[in-house]
Amino acid sequence: MDVQEALRTRKSIRGYKPDRVPKEIISRVLAIATRAPSSLNTQPWQITVIAGKVLDEIRRENMRALNEGMMSTEEIIRTSFEGIYRKRQVDLAIQLFQLMGIGREDKEKRNQWTMRGFRYFDAPAAIILSLDKSMNSTLTLCDIGILCQNICLAALEFGLGTCIEDQGILFPDNLRKLAGIPEFSRPIMCLAIGYPDWEYPANKLVTPRETLDNNTKWYGFE
Ligand SMILES: Cc1cc2nc3c(=O)[nH]c(=O)nc-3n(C[C@H](O)[C@H](O)[C@H](O)COP(=O)(O)O)c2cc1C
């Protein structure tokens, strides 16, 4: 698969086949993905790959925390969006709910949908990307973002789908308790990874993008 095709075809996968992904395959994905550039080549990412019983246990703990209405800890920075950004967020929810047959007023189904995210979309594996708490800068957040995309693209070569998601790290203490993430690390982002179930309705979504004319300014090209 060439780079253009990978960039065009990558999309968030929110429904997976139950098939397990061999450790060797994920290892190959990570080996190539960690060719990612990073600020000053610090390679600040700490990578935790979780599957099997451990992942099931984390899913259960996340569900429990959600049901108990436990707020995520203060280490998570999350703000609400406004204006066009809010509109795009709402549009995404409308598109996903339409595909999934979830009615606007159907609180129960909407809750179920939210829970899927906290269950890593029931993927057979999840990758948690953490930073040492001392590596707290816009540079390192950018490094994690680049690695995320590299993982998504590298995964395609192996027939794997991914969904970058922050829902999976919103209860960081569950990850510390069950996946050995140390106290001095902060989970920043995670990815669900597995073989896509192409029959799963949400996987049919192709999200729109703004045209370059609306978000790019050019100078000196006349
Ligand atoms: C930093 C980041 C966090 C995300 N968090 C979530 C999430 O928690 N739940 C989810 O369903 N999708 C999440 N997504 C996926 C986005 O919704 C998705 O990338 C966007 O709608 C564009 O769609 P596409 O990935 O299919 O191109 C996240 C994506 C990024 C880059």
CSV table of C-alpha atoms and ligand atoms in Angstrom, one decimal:
chain,number,residue,atom,x,y,z
A,1,MET,CA,0.0,0.0,0.0
A,2,ASP,CA,1.5,3.4,-0.9
A,3,VAL,CA,1.4,6.3,1.3
A,4,GLN,CA,-1.3,8.2,-0.5
A,5,GLU,CA,-3.6,5.2,-0.5
A,6,ALA,CA,-2.9,4.7,3.3
A,7,LEU,CA,-3.7,8.3,4.0
A,8,ARG,CA,-6.9,8.1,2.0
A,9,THR,CA,-8.2,4.9,3.3
A,10,ARG,CA,-7.4,5.1,7.0
A,11,LYS,CA,-10.5,5.7,9.0
A,12,SER,CA,-11.6,5.1,12.6
A,13,ILE,CA,-12.8,1.6,13.2
A,14,ARG,CA,-15.4,1.1,15.9
A,15,GLY,CA,-16.4,-2.5,15.4
A,16,TYR,CA,-13.9,-5.4,15.3
A,17,LYS,CA,-13.9,-9.1,14.6
A,18,PRO,CA,-13.1,-11.1,17.8
A,19,ASP,CA,-10.0,-12.6,16.2
A,20,ARG,CA,-6.9,-12.0,18.4
A,21,VAL,CA,-4.0,-10.1,16.9
A,22,PRO,CA,-0.7,-11.9,17.3
A,23,LYS,CA,1.8,-10.2,19.4
A,24,GLU,CA,4.3,-10.5,16.6
A,25,ILE,CA,2.1,-8.5,14.2
A,26,ILE,CA,1.5,-5.6,16.7
A,27,SER,CA,5.2,-5.7,17.4
A,28,ARG,CA,5.9,-5.2,13.7
A,29,VAL,CA,3.4,-2.3,13.5
A,30,LEU,CA,5.1,-0.6,16.5
A,31,ALA,CA,8.6,-1.2,15.2
A,32,ILE,CA,7.8,0.7,12.0
A,33,ALA,CA,5.5,3.3,13.6
A,34,THR,CA,8.2,4.3,16.1
A,35,ARG,CA,10.3,5.5,13.2
A,36,ALA,CA,8.1,8.6,13.9
A,37,PRO,CA,9.9,11.9,14.3
A,38,SER,CA,9.9,13.4,17.8
A,39,SER,CA,11.1,16.7,19.3
A,40,LEU,CA,14.8,16.5,19.6
A,41,ASN,CA,14.5,12.8,19.0
A,42,THR,CA,13.4,12.4,22.6
A,43,GLN,CA,11.0,9.5,21.7
A,44,PRO,CA,9.1,10.3,24.8
A,45,TRP,CA,6.3,7.7,24.3
A,46,GLN,CA,5.9,4.8,26.7
A,47,ILE,CA,3.9,2.1,24.9
A,48,THR,CA,1.7,-0.4,26.7
A,49,VAL,CA,-0.1,-3.0,24.6
A,50,ILE,CA,-3.0,-4.8,26.3
A,51,ALA,CA,-5.1,-7.8,25.2
A,52,GLY,CA,-6.8,-10.9,26.6
A,53,LYS,CA,-7.8,-11.1,30.2
A,54,VAL,CA,-6.1,-7.9,31.3
A,55,LEU,CA,-8.0,-5.9,28.7
A,56,ASP,CA,-11.2,-7.5,29.7
A,57,GLU,CA,-10.6,-6.6,33.3
A,58,ILE,CA,-9.8,-3.0,32.3
A,59,ARG,CA,-13.0,-2.8,30.3
A,60,ARG,CA,-14.9,-4.0,33.4
A,61,GLU,CA,-13.3,-1.5,35.6
A,62,ASN,CA,-14.0,1.3,33.2
A,63,MET,CA,-17.6,0.3,33.0
A,64,ARG,CA,-17.8,0.2,36.8
A,65,ALA,CA,-16.2,3.7,37.0
A,66,LEU,CA,-18.6,5.0,34.4
A,67,ASN,CA,-21.7,3.5,36.1
A,68,GLU,CA,-20.6,4.9,39.4
A,69,GLY,CA,-20.2,8.3,37.8
A,70,MET,CA,-16.6,8.5,39.0
A,71,MET,CA,-15.1,11.6,37.5
A,72,SER,CA,-11.8,11.3,35.7
A,73,THR,CA,-8.8,12.6,37.7
A,74,GLU,CA,-7.5,16.1,37.3
A,75,GLU,CA,-4.6,14.9,35.2
A,76,ILE,CA,-7.0,14.8,32.2
A,77,ILE,CA,-7.3,18.0,30.3
A,78,ARG,CA,-10.6,18.1,28.4
A,79,THR,CA,-12.5,21.2,27.3
A,80,SER,CA,-15.8,21.6,25.6
A,81,PHE,CA,-15.7,22.9,22.0
A,82,GLU,CA,-17.5,25.9,20.6
A,83,GLY,CA,-18.6,27.3,17.3
A,84,ILE,CA,-17.6,25.4,14.2
A,85,TYR,CA,-15.7,22.9,16.3
A,86,ARG,CA,-18.8,22.1,18.3
A,87,LYS,CA,-20.8,21.8,15.1
A,88,ARG,CA,-18.3,19.3,13.6
A,89,GLN,CA,-18.4,17.3,16.9
A,90,VAL,CA,-22.3,17.2,16.8
A,91,ASP,CA,-22.3,16.3,13.0
A,92,LEU,CA,-20.0,13.4,13.8
A,93,ALA,CA,-22.4,12.1,16.5
A,94,ILE,CA,-25.4,12.5,14.1
A,95,GLN,CA,-23.6,10.6,11.4
A,96,LEU,CA,-22.6,7.8,13.8
A,97,PHE,CA,-26.0,7.6,15.4
A,98,GLN,CA,-27.7,7.5,12.1
A,99,LEU,CA,-25.6,4.5,10.9
A,100,MET,CA,-26.1,2.8,14.3
A,101,GLY,CA,-29.8,3.4,14.3
A,102,ILE,CA,-29.6,5.3,17.6
A,103,GLY,CA,-32.5,7.8,18.0
A,104,ARG,CA,-31.9,11.4,19.2
A,105,GLU,CA,-33.9,10.8,22.3
A,106,ASP,CA,-32.8,7.3,23.0
A,107,LYS,CA,-30.7,7.9,26.1
A,108,GLU,CA,-30.2,4.2,26.8
A,109,LYS,CA,-28.7,3.4,23.4
A,110,ARG,CA,-26.6,6.6,23.5
A,111,ASN,CA,-25.2,5.5,26.8
A,112,GLN,CA,-24.5,2.1,25.4
A,113,TRP,CA,-22.6,3.8,22.6
A,114,THR,CA,-20.5,5.9,24.9
A,115,MET,CA,-19.7,2.8,26.9
A,116,ARG,CA,-18.3,1.1,23.8
A,117,GLY,CA,-15.6,3.8,23.6
A,118,PHE,CA,-14.6,3.1,27.2
A,119,ARG,CA,-14.5,-0.6,26.3
A,120,TYR,CA,-12.0,0.1,23.4
A,121,PHE,CA,-14.8,-0.7,21.0
A,122,ASP,CA,-14.5,-4.4,22.1
A,123,ALA,CA,-11.3,-4.6,20.1
A,124,PRO,CA,-9.0,-7.6,20.8
A,125,ALA,CA,-6.2,-5.2,21.7
A,126,ALA,CA,-5.5,-1.7,22.8
A,127,ILE,CA,-2.3,0.4,22.8
A,128,ILE,CA,-1.9,3.0,25.5
A,129,LEU,CA,0.6,5.8,24.8
A,130,SER,CA,1.9,7.5,28.0
A,131,LEU,CA,4.4,10.2,28.8
A,132,ASP,CA,6.6,10.6,31.8
A,133,LYS,CA,4.9,13.3,33.8
A,134,SER,CA,8.1,15.4,33.6
A,135,MET,CA,7.7,15.4,29.8
A,136,ASN,CA,4.8,17.9,29.9
A,137,SER,CA,4.9,20.2,26.9
A,138,THR,CA,3.2,20.9,23.6
A,139,LEU,CA,6.2,19.2,22.0
A,140,THR,CA,5.6,15.9,23.6
A,141,LEU,CA,1.9,16.0,23.0
A,142,CYS,CA,2.7,16.6,19.3
A,143,ASP,CA,5.1,13.6,19.4
A,144,ILE,CA,2.3,11.3,20.7
A,145,GLY,CA,0.0,12.6,18.0
A,146,ILE,CA,2.5,11.7,15.3
A,147,LEU,CA,3.0,8.3,16.7
A,148,CYS,CA,-0.7,7.7,16.8
A,149,GLN,CA,-1.1,8.4,13.1
A,150,ASN,CA,2.0,6.3,12.3
A,151,ILE,CA,0.4,3.3,14.2
A,152,CYS,CA,-2.8,3.8,12.3
A,153,LEU,CA,-1.1,3.8,8.9
A,154,ALA,CA,1.4,1.0,9.7
A,155,ALA,CA,-1.5,-1.2,10.9
A,156,LEU,CA,-3.2,-1.0,7.5
A,157,GLU,CA,-0.5,-3.0,5.8
A,158,PHE,CA,-1.4,-5.9,8.1
A,159,GLY,CA,-5.2,-5.6,7.4
A,160,LEU,CA,-5.7,-4.1,10.9
A,161,GLY,CA,-8.0,-1.2,11.7
A,162,THR,CA,-7.6,1.3,14.5
A,163,CYS,CA,-9.4,4.0,16.4
A,164,ILE,CA,-7.4,6.7,18.2
A,165,GLU,CA,-9.4,7.4,21.3
A,166,ASP,CA,-9.1,9.3,24.5
A,167,GLN,CA,-12.1,7.6,26.1
A,168,GLY,CA,-9.9,4.6,26.9
A,169,ILE,CA,-7.5,6.7,29.0
A,170,LEU,CA,-10.1,8.7,31.0
A,171,PHE,CA,-9.7,6.4,34.0
A,172,PRO,CA,-5.9,6.4,34.2
A,173,ASP,CA,-5.9,4.8,37.6
A,174,ASN,CA,-7.5,1.6,36.1
A,175,LEU,CA,-4.6,1.4,33.7
A,176,ARG,CA,-2.1,2.0,36.5
A,177,LYS,CA,-3.7,-0.7,38.6
A,178,LEU,CA,-4.2,-3.3,35.9
A,179,ALA,CA,-1.6,-2.6,33.2
A,180,GLY,CA,1.4,-1.6,35.2
A,181,ILE,CA,1.5,2.0,34.1
A,182,PRO,CA,3.6,3.6,36.7
A,183,GLU,CA,2.5,6.5,38.9
A,184,PHE,CA,5.1,8.8,37.2
A,185,SER,CA,3.5,8.2,33.8
A,186,ARG,CA,0.5,9.9,32.4
A,187,PRO,CA,-1.6,8.0,29.8
A,188,ILE,CA,-2.1,10.6,27.0
A,189,MET,CA,-4.0,8.7,24.2
A,190,CYS,CA,-4.9,5.2,23.2
A,191,LEU,CA,-5.8,3.2,20.2
A,192,ALA,CA,-8.1,0.3,19.7
A,193,ILE,CA,-6.6,-2.2,17.2
A,194,GLY,CA,-7.9,-5.3,15.5
A,195,TYR,CA,-9.3,-6.7,12.4
A,196,PRO,CA,-12.2,-4.6,11.2
A,197,ASP,CA,-15.7,-6.0,11.0
A,198,TRP,CA,-16.8,-4.3,7.8
A,199,GLU,CA,-20.4,-5.3,8.4
A,200,TYR,CA,-20.4,-3.1,11.6
A,201,PRO,CA,-22.5,0.0,10.6
A,202,ALA,CA,-20.3,2.6,12.2
A,203,ASN,CA,-17.3,1.4,10.1
A,204,LYS,CA,-19.1,2.5,6.9
A,205,LEU,CA,-18.7,6.2,7.9
A,206,VAL,CA,-16.4,8.3,5.8
A,207,THR,CA,-16.1,11.6,7.7
A,208,PRO,CA,-16.0,14.8,5.7
A,209,ARG,CA,-13.1,17.3,5.7
A,210,GLU,CA,-13.1,21.1,5.2
A,211,THR,CA,-11.8,22.2,1.9
A,212,LEU,CA,-8.2,23.6,1.9
A,213,ASP,CA,-9.7,26.9,0.7
A,214,ASN,CA,-11.3,27.3,4.0
A,215,ASN,CA,-8.4,26.5,6.3
A,216,THR,CA,-5.3,27.4,4.4
A,217,LYS,CA,-3.7,30.7,3.6
A,218,TRP,CA,-1.0,31.0,1.0
A,219,TYR,CA,1.5,33.9,0.7
A,220,GLY,CA,4.1,34.5,-1.9
A,221,PHE,CA,2.9,32.0,-4.5
A,222,GLU,CA,1.5,34.6,-6.9
B,1,LIG,C1,-6.9,12.7,19.5
B,1,LIG,C2,-8.1,11.9,19.1
B,1,LIG,C3,-9.0,11.5,20.0
B,1,LIG,C4,-10.1,10.7,19.6
B,1,LIG,N1,-11.0,10.2,20.6
B,1,LIG,C5,-12.0,9.5,20.2
B,1,LIG,C6,-12.9,8.9,21.1
B,1,LIG,O1,-12.7,9.0,22.4
B,1,LIG,N2,-13.9,8.2,20.7
B,1,LIG,C7,-14.2,8.0,19.4
B,1,LIG,O2,-15.2,7.3,19.0
B,1,LIG,N3,-13.4,8.5,18.4
B,1,LIG,C8,-12.3,9.2,18.8
B,1,LIG,N4,-11.4,9.8,17.9
B,1,LIG,C9,-11.7,9.5,16.4
B,1,LIG,C10,-12.2,10.8,15.7
B,1,LIG,O3,-13.6,10.9,16.0
B,1,LIG,C11,-12.0,10.6,14.2
B,1,LIG,O4,-10.7,10.6,13.9
B,1,LIG,C12,-12.7,11.7,13.4
B,1,LIG,O5,-14.1,11.7,13.5
B,1,LIG,C13,-12.3,11.6,11.9
B,1,LIG,O6,-12.8,10.4,11.4
B,1,LIG,P1,-11.8,9.3,10.8
B,1,LIG,O7,-10.8,8.9,11.8
B,1,LIG,O8,-12.7,8.1,10.4
B,1,LIG,O9,-11.2,9.9,9.6
B,1,LIG,C14,-10.3,10.5,18.2
B,1,LIG,C15,-9.4,10.9,17.3
B,1,LIG,C16,-8.3,11.6,17.7
B,1,LIG,C17,-7.3,12.1,16.7
